[in-house]
Short mmCIF file of C-alpha atoms in Angstrom, two decimals:
data_model
loop_
_atom_site.label_atom_id
_atom_site.label_comp_id
_atom_site.label_asym_id
_atom_site.label_seq_id
_atom_site.Cartn_x
_atom_site.Cartn_y
_atom_site.Cartn_z
CA MET A 148 -0.54 0.85 -0.13
CA SER A 149 1.27 3.01 -0.91
CA VAL A 150 2.54 5.87 1.71
CA ASP A 151 0.13 8.49 1.75
CA ILE A 152 2.09 12.16 0.72
CA PHE A 153 0.07 14.00 3.47
CA GLU A 154 0.24 12.16 6.07
CA PHE A 155 4.14 11.78 5.18
CA TRP A 156 3.92 15.97 5.18
CA SER A 157 3.03 16.45 8.15
CA GLN A 158 4.85 14.93 10.13
CA VAL A 159 6.73 18.16 9.04
CA GLY A 160 7.24 20.90 11.66
CA LEU A 161 6.82 24.39 11.91
CA GLY A 162 10.01 26.36 10.78
CA ASP A 163 11.63 22.90 10.25
CA THR A 164 13.98 22.79 7.43
CA GLN A 165 14.32 18.73 6.66
CA HIS A 166 11.72 16.30 7.21
CA PRO A 167 12.95 14.67 10.05
CA GLN A 168 13.06 11.18 8.21
CA ASP A 169 15.81 12.80 5.28
CA ARG A 170 18.36 13.86 8.50
CA ASP A 171 20.40 10.74 8.15
CA VAL A 172 21.17 10.70 4.64
CA LEU A 173 21.18 14.31 3.63
CA SER A 174 23.85 14.32 6.78
CA ARG A 175 25.74 11.66 5.87
CA MET A 176 26.50 13.21 1.97
CA GLY A 177 27.07 16.72 3.34
CA ASP A 178 27.31 18.87 1.00
CA SER A 179 27.48 17.03 -2.09
CA HIS A 180 23.85 17.06 -2.34
CA GLY A 181 24.00 21.26 -3.45
CA PHE A 182 20.82 22.01 -1.65
CA ASP A 183 20.28 25.30 0.65
CA LEU A 184 18.89 23.91 4.40
CA HIS A 185 18.32 26.46 5.42
CA CYS A 186 15.19 26.99 3.68
CA LEU A 187 11.32 25.34 4.43
CA PRO A 188 11.47 22.35 2.13
CA SER A 189 7.71 21.25 0.65
CA CYS A 190 7.47 18.38 -2.41
CA PHE A 191 4.13 19.77 -4.15
CA MET A 192 2.12 23.67 -4.02
CA GLY A 193 -1.41 24.04 -5.41
CA PRO A 194 -4.72 21.86 -4.30
CA LEU A 195 -2.90 18.58 -4.93
CA ARG A 196 -5.05 15.87 -2.68
CA ALA A 197 -8.19 16.87 -5.65
CA ALA A 198 -6.87 18.88 -8.61
CA GLN A 199 -7.83 18.23 -12.20
CA VAL A 200 -4.78 18.19 -13.14
CA VAL A 201 -0.25 17.53 -11.94
CA LEU A 202 2.42 18.76 -12.99
CA LEU A 203 5.55 16.90 -12.45
CA TYR A 204 8.94 18.11 -12.24
CA SER A 205 12.25 17.23 -10.38
CA SER A 206 13.16 20.02 -7.18
CA GLN A 207 12.62 24.16 -6.59
CA ALA A 208 14.92 26.41 -7.18
CA ILE A 209 15.98 29.29 -5.00
CA ASP A 210 15.48 32.45 -4.42
CA PRO A 211 15.86 35.11 -1.80
CA SER A 212 12.59 34.96 -0.82
CA ASP A 213 12.59 31.20 0.55
CA LEU A 214 15.40 32.44 3.01
CA GLN A 215 13.24 35.11 4.26
CA GLU A 216 10.30 33.72 3.89
CA ALA A 217 12.14 30.15 6.58
CA LYS A 218 12.87 32.87 8.39
CA ALA A 219 9.21 34.81 9.27
CA ASP A 220 6.18 32.68 11.03
CA LYS A 221 4.34 33.96 8.48
CA GLY A 222 6.03 31.68 5.74
CA ARG A 223 6.29 29.19 7.95
CA LYS A 224 2.05 28.71 7.69
CA ARG A 225 1.61 29.53 4.29
CA ILE A 226 4.32 26.66 3.94
CA GLN A 227 2.45 24.65 7.20
CA GLU A 228 -0.57 24.73 5.28
CA GLN A 229 0.58 23.75 1.95
CA ARG A 230 1.17 21.13 2.33
CA LYS A 231 -2.23 19.50 3.75
CA GLY A 232 -2.77 19.57 -0.22
CA THR A 233 -6.14 22.00 0.14
CA GLN A 234 -4.89 25.48 -0.86
CA PRO A 235 -4.08 27.33 -4.03
CA LEU A 236 -1.19 27.83 -6.66
CA PRO A 237 0.01 30.80 -4.07
CA SER A 238 -1.29 34.27 -5.54
CA GLY A 239 2.44 36.90 -5.85
CA VAL A 240 0.51 38.04 -2.70
CA ASP A 241 1.10 35.01 -1.34
CA HIS A 242 5.18 34.46 -2.74
CA LYS A 243 5.89 36.78 -5.93
CA SER A 244 8.95 34.66 -7.36
CA SER A 245 6.69 31.21 -6.75
CA TRP A 246 4.07 32.23 -8.14
CA LYS A 247 5.81 34.20 -11.35
CA TRP A 248 7.58 31.01 -11.70
CA TRP A 249 4.15 28.94 -12.61
CA GLU A 250 1.78 31.36 -13.54
CA LYS A 251 4.60 31.30 -16.64
CA GLN A 252 4.41 27.87 -17.07
CA THR A 253 1.26 27.23 -17.09
CA ARG A 254 -0.04 30.75 -19.23
CA CYS A 255 -0.31 28.26 -22.63
CA PHE A 256 -3.83 26.13 -20.31
CA GLY A 257 -5.49 29.76 -19.17
CA ASP A 258 -5.60 32.59 -16.15
CA TRP A 259 -3.71 32.54 -13.74
CA LYS A 260 -7.28 32.96 -11.18
CA GLU A 261 -8.94 30.61 -13.38
CA LEU A 262 -6.00 27.81 -12.58
CA ARG A 263 -4.17 28.03 -9.22
CA ASP A 264 -7.24 26.10 -7.89
CA LYS A 265 -7.21 23.22 -10.36
CA ILE A 266 -4.24 22.76 -10.95
CA ALA A 267 -1.32 21.29 -8.06
CA ILE A 268 2.52 20.88 -8.87
CA LEU A 269 4.74 18.00 -7.63
CA ASP A 270 8.31 17.51 -7.68
CA ILE A 271 10.73 14.10 -6.50
CA CYS A 272 12.82 16.92 -4.88
CA ALA A 273 11.43 19.06 -1.49
CA TYR A 274 14.53 20.65 -0.94
CA HIS A 275 15.84 23.74 -2.53
CA SER A 276 18.52 24.56 -5.06
CA LYS A 277 20.51 25.88 -7.82
CA THR A 278 20.82 22.58 -9.95
CA ILE A 279 20.92 19.20 -8.12
CA LYS A 280 24.23 18.60 -8.25
CA ASN A 281 23.86 14.18 -6.99
CA HIS A 282 20.67 12.83 -8.62
CA ALA A 283 21.04 9.47 -6.31
CA CYS A 284 19.70 11.75 -3.99
CA LEU A 285 16.93 11.28 -5.92
CA ALA A 286 16.85 7.43 -5.27
CA ALA A 287 18.14 7.88 -1.08
CA LEU A 288 15.87 10.88 0.10
CA PRO A 289 13.59 8.96 1.99
CA SER A 290 11.39 12.09 0.59
CA SER A 291 11.62 11.28 -2.52
CA ARG A 292 10.93 7.62 -3.19
CA VAL A 293 7.56 8.94 -1.58
CA SER A 294 7.14 11.51 -4.55
CA ILE A 295 7.72 8.85 -6.73
CA GLU A 296 6.07 5.78 -5.03
CA TRP A 297 2.44 8.14 -4.63
CA ALA A 298 2.98 9.27 -8.31
CA GLN A 299 2.77 5.57 -9.50
CA THR A 300 0.59 4.38 -6.91
CA VAL A 301 -2.42 7.08 -7.03
CA LEU A 302 -1.89 9.61 -9.45
CA PHE A 303 -0.82 7.13 -12.72
CA PRO A 304 -3.82 4.88 -12.48
CA LYS A 305 -6.30 8.16 -11.93
CA ALA A 306 -4.35 9.94 -14.50
CA ILE A 307 -4.45 6.71 -17.03
CA ALA A 308 -8.37 5.59 -16.86
CA GLY A 309 -8.89 9.29 -17.65
CA GLU A 310 -10.40 10.84 -14.19
CA ARG A 311 -7.47 13.06 -13.66
CA VAL A 312 -4.66 14.99 -16.66
CA VAL A 313 -1.30 14.42 -15.17
CA ILE A 314 1.79 15.86 -17.65
CA CYS A 315 5.40 14.94 -16.86
CA LEU A 316 7.84 17.95 -17.22
CA ARG A 317 10.91 17.80 -16.13
CA ALA A 318 12.82 13.98 -15.33
CA THR A 319 10.67 12.17 -16.97
CA ARG A 320 13.01 8.94 -16.05
CA TYR A 321 12.99 9.59 -13.02
CA TRP A 322 9.49 9.33 -12.39
CA GLY A 323 8.87 6.24 -14.21
CA LEU A 324 7.87 7.66 -17.75
CA ASP A 325 9.95 7.51 -21.19
CA ALA A 326 9.29 10.56 -23.54
CA GLY A 327 10.30 9.17 -26.29
CA LYS A 328 11.97 10.96 -29.79
CA GLU A 329 8.08 11.86 -30.75
CA GLY A 330 6.76 12.35 -26.49
CA ASN A 331 3.99 9.32 -24.91
CA LYS A 332 0.70 9.40 -23.70
CA TYR A 333 -0.01 6.32 -21.61
CA GLY A 334 -4.19 4.85 -21.69
CA GLU A 335 -6.50 8.33 -21.25
CA SER A 336 -4.66 11.16 -19.92
CA LEU A 337 -1.46 10.81 -18.68
CA TYR A 338 1.76 12.25 -20.84
CA ALA A 339 5.88 12.53 -21.05
CA PRO A 340 5.74 15.48 -23.11
CA GLN A 341 8.71 15.93 -25.50
CA VAL A 342 10.28 19.90 -23.81
CA THR A 343 12.48 22.35 -23.28
CA GLN A 344 15.20 23.34 -21.36
CA GLY A 345 13.08 25.52 -18.74
CA GLY A 346 10.39 22.99 -18.75
CA HIS A 347 7.69 23.43 -21.69
CA MET A 348 6.01 21.11 -23.79
CA LYS A 349 7.70 21.49 -27.45
CA LYS A 350 5.32 22.81 -30.47
CA GLY A 351 3.73 20.01 -32.37
CA ARG A 352 0.69 17.49 -31.72
CA MET A 353 1.01 15.92 -28.76
CA ARG A 354 1.43 19.99 -26.93
CA ASP A 355 -2.23 20.91 -28.86
CA GLU A 356 -3.63 17.05 -27.56
CA ILE A 357 -2.38 18.18 -23.72
CA ILE A 358 -3.56 21.95 -23.63
CA LYS A 359 -6.78 21.07 -25.44
CA LYS A 360 -7.17 18.16 -22.93
CA VAL A 361 -6.24 20.16 -19.70
CA LYS A 362 -8.71 22.74 -20.73
CA ASP A 363 -11.82 20.42 -21.17
CA PHE A 364 -11.11 19.24 -18.36
CA ILE A 365 -10.21 22.27 -16.38
CA ASN A 366 -13.81 24.08 -17.61
CA PRO A 367 -15.77 21.04 -19.12
CA GLY A 368 -18.84 21.80 -22.03
CA ALA A 369 -16.32 25.07 -22.97
CA ASP A 370 -16.27 25.77 -26.48
CA GLN A 371 -12.22 25.73 -26.69
CA SER A 372 -12.69 27.03 -30.65
CA ALA A 373 -11.72 30.61 -30.29
CA THR A 374 -8.15 29.73 -28.48
#
């Protein structure tokens, strides 16, 4: 039976910068992982429990505001609420750098105000970094294994059955998928499209299909002919 990702992340205390199950691994790795452990960890944002659409990535970048947020009660409480999987994606008021990033990533699907309570983002890695120095840590960290297992046992079957849309935009093979030369579709709505370095879908038939599928899920029955 799959580990419940929300119960797993409820184990992190307010202001903790490491998941308790990750501490031993991170300690043994020293600085080789490249993570900034002064930030607050979280492997997802948005309403992951019920989002119609889930985007898969590898890890979070780092911004000076992430370090500031880790020191402030307001920021700590925001991340603690985010870990419950019920909060919408952050607005510019909530966290400007996160909002700017996800708004750009989802612009092809519509206006961010209409998307923030319908789309969620799930990362393999919960820790902030400029770049992952050691990709072996994705297999070593318990929190990363929970992300992958939960996606494979909960998200993927629902997407294959057409109950949710899941789009892998980073670290395809770590998620257990294959983008192939043209991108791959598994079942009804599990996608591994070809992507750019920035994690945007490359233009082509699969991108067009995915955009239509997402819009149909977000606004069922709406006329998409003008988009």
